[in-house]
Structures are given as structure tokens and as C-alpha cells.
Amino acid sequence: MTYQAAANRYDTMTYRRCGRSGVLLPAISLGLWHNFGHDRPFATQQAICRRAFDLGITHFDLANNYGPPYGAAEENFGRLLVTDFRPYRDELVISTKAGYDMWPGPYGEWGSRKYLLASLDRSLRRTGLDCRDIFYSHRFDPDTPIEETLGALDTAVRSGKALYAGISSYSGAKTAEAAAILRELGTPLLIHQPSYSMFNRWVEDDLLDVLEEHGVGCIAFSPLAQGLLTDRYLRGVPDDSRVRTGGALSEEMLTESNLAKARALNAIAAGRGQSLAQLAIAWALRDPRMTSVVLGASSVAQLEQNAGALANLDLTADELAEIDRYATEGDINLWARSSTE
């Protein structure tokens, strides 16, 4: 059956301005890190993406090596553009990133001009697009001059292969440096994508202040702490969970301290008539400098439940104070090395 987007898709979604740009992003964006490789049924992926757009989720977040195998998520989204979303292309923001391992050899990862621009070309071919809306440096490269990495982003924009430049997991100091370099080149930094959750609060140290100063948007990934801030692990480890299937959450992160904090936060969420995941999303969006959060989904039901967080984003001062008792560092930041270089 030919897909036709819901006529009311923009009626209930909250949109936030991305820094001081002209871009508005949905408060919840759909990330294709997990669940969109060739190991998952295409029909399920299609149903999730269709429902996301019907809910007003206009931003689809990808990276070159999302899969499995590497590149598969972009290939599958390219299929969705052909089957479903081509008529709506101008209503979508489609992003990709490059920085992590993608192909063998010395030019297959990190931040060189050669790798970044070659990766962007491959990403465009996989999706059948001429241009990406946002192209990110996926992580800071300590061994490549930052001017080279950012110069590649500038070239991507000037060549018409990307509309905007972004960075991910850069420290506050390196973000300030990146913003200044890109401004001088004439390609302003649009957005930063850091990890952020109740158990991983590093962006509050200085990054959010830097982004506000430079007019850069912020979109958090892993706001559910790789699944810790859901009800999946409150009563044990399910056999089909990321812990058992090799995802980003390891059993070492399921400490009794983290689980006790998650149970306490779950009780707060229940008092608000929310799930733990919905509370975690609302909390991550409490700061107006947070443009959006990137959430994955393995089913339409999970997507709908997470989107339900937007129905109750208001947190009282008393609730925030109670949450702060348990929203403390949980030693789960897998990306800390990049943001501390």
C-alpha cells in the first residue's frame, strides 16, 4: 500500500529552534543506530519510520557505520526514501556522521579530510541523496589538526553535499574552538550531539554554556542511558536485551547503585503518571538549550510510548530536587575519551 503521511502530523509535536539558526527540530528525533540494520525485518523498520513521521518526527539521525553491517541503516533508509518518503523529502532533516571505524586501513576512521569527504560521498550513494541536511564529525580526532577536520565540514557544505555542519562528543573547549574556526570559514556550526542522561551529566559542566554563547544547538543521544533508564532492567536482565545481545549497555553498568537509582526514579515517574523512560526524556529536555533528544525504537509501540513524554514535560522545583538525589553519574559514558581530549 502506498504510504500517505498523516494530515495532522504537525499538530502535536513540539519543535525547538536549533541554536540561533533558522532550523527547527522536533523535541524527539529518531535515531537509527540500532534496529535498522540488515538483521531486522525491513517491514518493522518501515512501520517505525512511518509512524515517526506521522507523529511529527521530521529528523532522522544516521551515521556511516550504523548497521549491521556497516552502512546498512543508510541503505535501508535509502529504500524508505524510495518507497515512502520521497514526496516528503523537503519536510525532513536527514543527518549522517563520520568518525568511527568504517573500512580497513589508515583512512577508514577518525577525522582526516580524506576520510570524512569519502565517507560523505558513500553515505549519499547509500541513501540515493544528493545532499545531507547535517553532516557531523562523529568524534574529536586528537591526531589530526582540528582545522583539517572542520575544513572538511566546510568543504562538504560549500560543495552542496551538506547544508549544515555538526560535531559530536567534543569537549566544551574544543567545541568553542570548532565554532570559532567554522565561523571564520563562513560555515557556522549548527549543532553538537553529545551523550547525556540522568546518569551521564557531563554536558552541564561547561558544554551547554559554550553552545549557548556560540548560538549552537544541542541534541542529546542516549538520554535513556543505553536502556538503564527504562523498565527493562528493574527486575533483572531479559534474554533479548542489549546486555544479552551485545549492545552498548554492558552488564558491568548494571551496578546495584545504578539499579537502585533507576528504581527510585521509576517511583518518581509513577507519581507523575509516566514511565521511567518518559521521565528521563522530559528531564533531558528540561533545559531550553536542549534542542532535541535522539531516541531509537525497536517497535512502533516503543516509539509511541517514548513520544508520550511530550505530553508532560513540566517538572516542578520539588520534582527536580528529588530527581537530583538519584540523577548522578553512573560510569556509563562510553564516549568520554572523545570529550575529554
XYZ file of N, CA and C in Angstrom, residues 180-268:
267
model
N 34.541 28.719 16.546
C 35.288 29.891 16.076
C 35.896 29.644 14.696
N 36.460 28.461 14.487
C 37.078 28.135 13.194
C 36.019 28.109 12.092
N 34.900 27.442 12.348
C 33.867 27.352 11.325
C 33.241 28.711 11.031
N 33.112 29.548 12.046
C 32.594 30.898 11.809
C 33.527 31.675 10.895
N 34.829 31.538 11.119
C 35.805 32.242 10.282
C 35.777 31.711 8.852
N 35.523 30.409 8.699
C 35.445 29.823 7.364
C 34.159 30.217 6.637
N 33.168 30.674 7.393
C 31.909 31.077 6.790
C 30.846 30.002 6.788
N 31.093 28.908 7.527
C 30.122 27.817 7.667
C 29.839 27.639 9.160
N 28.873 28.357 9.698
C 28.638 28.303 11.147
C 28.341 26.883 11.637
N 28.794 26.595 12.825
C 28.481 25.320 13.457
C 27.012 25.321 13.863
N 26.247 24.368 13.335
C 24.817 24.328 13.615
C 24.500 23.654 14.934
N 25.176 22.504 15.212
C 24.666 21.622 16.255
C 25.768 20.750 16.827
N 25.610 20.400 18.080
C 26.500 19.458 18.759
C 25.637 18.307 19.265
N 26.148 17.073 19.088
C 25.423 15.899 19.575
C 26.259 15.181 20.631
N 25.971 15.418 21.910
C 26.675 14.732 22.991
C 25.816 13.633 23.610
N 26.452 12.708 24.282
C 25.696 11.785 25.129
C 25.238 12.555 26.362
N 24.042 12.238 26.836
C 23.514 12.958 28.004
C 22.342 12.193 28.576
N 22.357 12.006 29.870
C 21.239 11.366 30.554
C 21.364 11.651 32.041
N 20.391 11.184 32.793
C 20.437 11.343 34.247
C 21.676 10.710 34.867
N 22.235 9.703 34.203
C 23.420 9.021 34.722
C 24.700 9.437 33.998
N 24.618 10.471 33.179
C 25.769 10.907 32.375
C 25.592 12.400 32.088
N 26.001 13.248 33.039
C 25.633 14.662 33.026
C 26.792 15.590 32.661
N 27.766 15.092 31.929
C 28.984 15.866 31.687
C 28.729 17.169 30.945
N 27.691 17.242 30.134
C 27.462 18.451 29.338
C 27.142 19.652 30.210
N 26.720 19.406 31.450
C 26.358 20.502 32.343
C 27.577 21.228 32.890
N 28.764 20.616 32.785
C 29.969 21.246 33.339
C 30.283 22.551 32.620
N 30.318 22.501 31.282
C 30.586 23.737 30.536
C 30.046 23.710 29.115
N 29.723 22.526 28.586
C 29.360 22.437 27.173
C 28.105 23.239 26.855
N 27.060 23.113 27.662
C 25.833 23.849 27.373
C 26.063 25.355 27.378
N 26.915 25.813 28.266
C 27.237 27.250 28.294
C 27.961 27.674 27.018
N 28.889 26.841 26.559
C 29.618 27.141 25.325
C 28.662 27.176 24.139
N 27.757 26.217 24.063
C 26.811 26.173 22.956
C 25.908 27.400 22.953
N 25.466 27.799 24.125
C 24.625 28.993 24.210
C 25.397 30.232 23.771
N 26.637 30.351 24.192
C 27.454 31.512 23.838
C 27.646 31.618 22.331
N 27.830 30.482 21.675
C 28.118 30.490 20.241
C 26.870 30.278 19.378
N 25.712 30.172 19.993
C 24.484 30.016 19.229
C 24.349 28.678 18.536
N 24.850 27.623 19.186
C 24.854 26.277 18.606
C 23.777 25.438 19.280
N 23.050 24.662 18.507
C 22.044 23.777 19.066
C 22.658 22.559 19.729
N 21.842 21.854 20.516
C 22.308 20.650 21.212
C 21.260 19.557 21.058
N 21.694 18.383 20.634
C 20.802 17.233 20.504
C 21.442 16.053 21.215
N 20.831 15.590 22.273
C 21.435 14.560 23.120
C 21.135 13.167 22.591
N 22.172 12.320 22.575
C 21.932 10.906 22.298
C 22.067 10.097 23.579
N 21.459 8.930 23.585
C 21.405 8.040 24.755
C 20.796 8.708 25.991
N 19.682 9.437 25.838
C 19.052 10.042 27.021
C 18.443 8.999 27.955
N 18.322 7.767 27.474
C 17.813 6.690 28.319
C 18.950 5.831 28.874
N 20.165 6.373 28.811
C 21.336 5.706 29.391
C 21.491 4.290 28.867
N 21.430 4.164 27.528
C 21.579 2.876 26.845
C 20.561 1.842 27.319
N 19.444 2.303 27.868
C 18.387 1.412 28.315
C 18.253 1.294 29.817
N 19.253 1.809 30.564
C 19.171 1.755 32.022
C 17.970 2.527 32.554
N 17.623 3.626 31.859
C 16.523 4.463 32.321
C 15.209 4.061 31.640
N 14.974 2.777 31.623
C 13.703 2.201 31.181
C 13.323 1.147 32.214
N 12.187 0.520 32.006
C 11.780 -0.515 32.964
C 12.347 -1.893 32.616
N 13.248 -1.937 31.620
C 13.755 -3.229 31.139
C 14.580 -3.968 32.184
N 15.286 -3.236 33.042
C 16.258 -3.875 33.924
C 15.910 -3.725 35.401
N 14.714 -3.260 35.695
C 14.344 -3.044 37.091
C 14.155 -4.350 37.845
N 13.872 -5.426 37.104
C 13.623 -6.727 37.746
C 14.488 -7.832 37.145
N 15.675 -7.475 36.654
C 16.554 -8.473 36.067
C 16.906 -8.127 34.640
N 17.669 -9.024 34.003
C 18.160 -8.785 32.646
C 17.421 -9.705 31.673
N 16.553 -9.167 30.811
C 15.832 -10.002 29.843
C 16.790 -10.640 28.840
N 16.439 -11.792 28.335
C 17.289 -12.511 27.394
C 17.463 -11.761 26.074
N 16.458 -10.967 25.676
C 16.541 -10.252 24.403
C 17.010 -8.814 24.556
N 17.577 -8.477 25.710
C 18.015 -7.112 25.968
C 19.365 -6.836 25.320
N 19.741 -5.547 25.280
C 21.041 -5.177 24.711
C 22.202 -5.789 25.485
N 22.022 -5.982 26.774
C 23.082 -6.594 27.568
C 23.370 -8.000 27.059
N 22.334 -8.740 26.705
C 22.492 -10.127 26.264
C 22.869 -10.221 24.785
N 22.490 -9.209 23.993
C 22.679 -9.297 22.540
C 23.835 -8.450 22.034
N 24.659 -7.905 22.939
C 25.863 -7.214 22.513
C 25.671 -5.761 22.150
N 24.743 -5.070 22.780
C 24.533 -3.653 22.520
C 25.478 -2.781 23.318
N 25.139 -1.486 23.417
C 26.023 -0.519 24.059
C 25.973 -0.588 25.577
N 25.013 -1.321 26.127
C 24.906 -1.457 27.575
C 25.530 -2.779 27.991
N 26.539 -2.692 28.873
C 27.203 -3.906 29.344
C 26.699 -4.263 30.736
N 26.900 -5.513 31.105
C 26.443 -5.958 32.420
C 27.172 -5.221 33.537
N 28.406 -4.752 33.249
C 29.160 -4.018 34.261
C 28.481 -2.700 34.635
N 27.671 -2.166 33.746
C 26.972 -0.920 34.034
C 25.743 -1.132 34.914
N 25.299 -2.381 34.994
C 24.117 -2.687 35.805
C 24.519 -2.910 37.256
N 25.166 -1.914 37.806
C 25.582 -1.999 39.201
C 24.367 -1.870 40.104
N 24.514 -2.341 41.323
C 23.400 -2.223 42.261
C 23.088 -0.752 42.530
N 24.120 0.088 42.516
C 23.885 1.522 42.708
C 23.035 2.098 41.581
N 23.393 1.784 40.336
C 22.623 2.302 39.204
C 21.194 1.759 39.209
N 21.048 0.478 39.534
C 19.709 -0.102 39.544
C 18.862 0.476 40.672
N 19.477 0.728 41.815
C 18.732 1.331 42.926
C 18.278 2.738 42.561
N 19.162 3.485 41.902
C 18.777 4.828 41.467
C 17.666 4.767 40.431
N 17.747 3.819 39.514
C 16.715 3.682 38.486
C 15.369 3.337 39.120
N 15.376 2.489 40.147
C 14.115 2.138 40.814
C 13.527 3.353 41.521
N 14.374 4.154 42.142
C 13.882 5.358 42.815
C 13.308 6.349 41.809
N 13.979 6.508 40.682
C 13.482 7.396 39.635
C 12.193 6.858 39.028
N 12.086 5.546 38.945
C 10.856 4.932 38.437
C 9.667 5.266 39.341
N 9.914 5.310 40.629
C 8.853 5.669 41.571
C 8.418 7.122 41.374
N 9.379 8.000 41.120
C 9.044 9.401 40.845
C 8.212 9.494 39.572
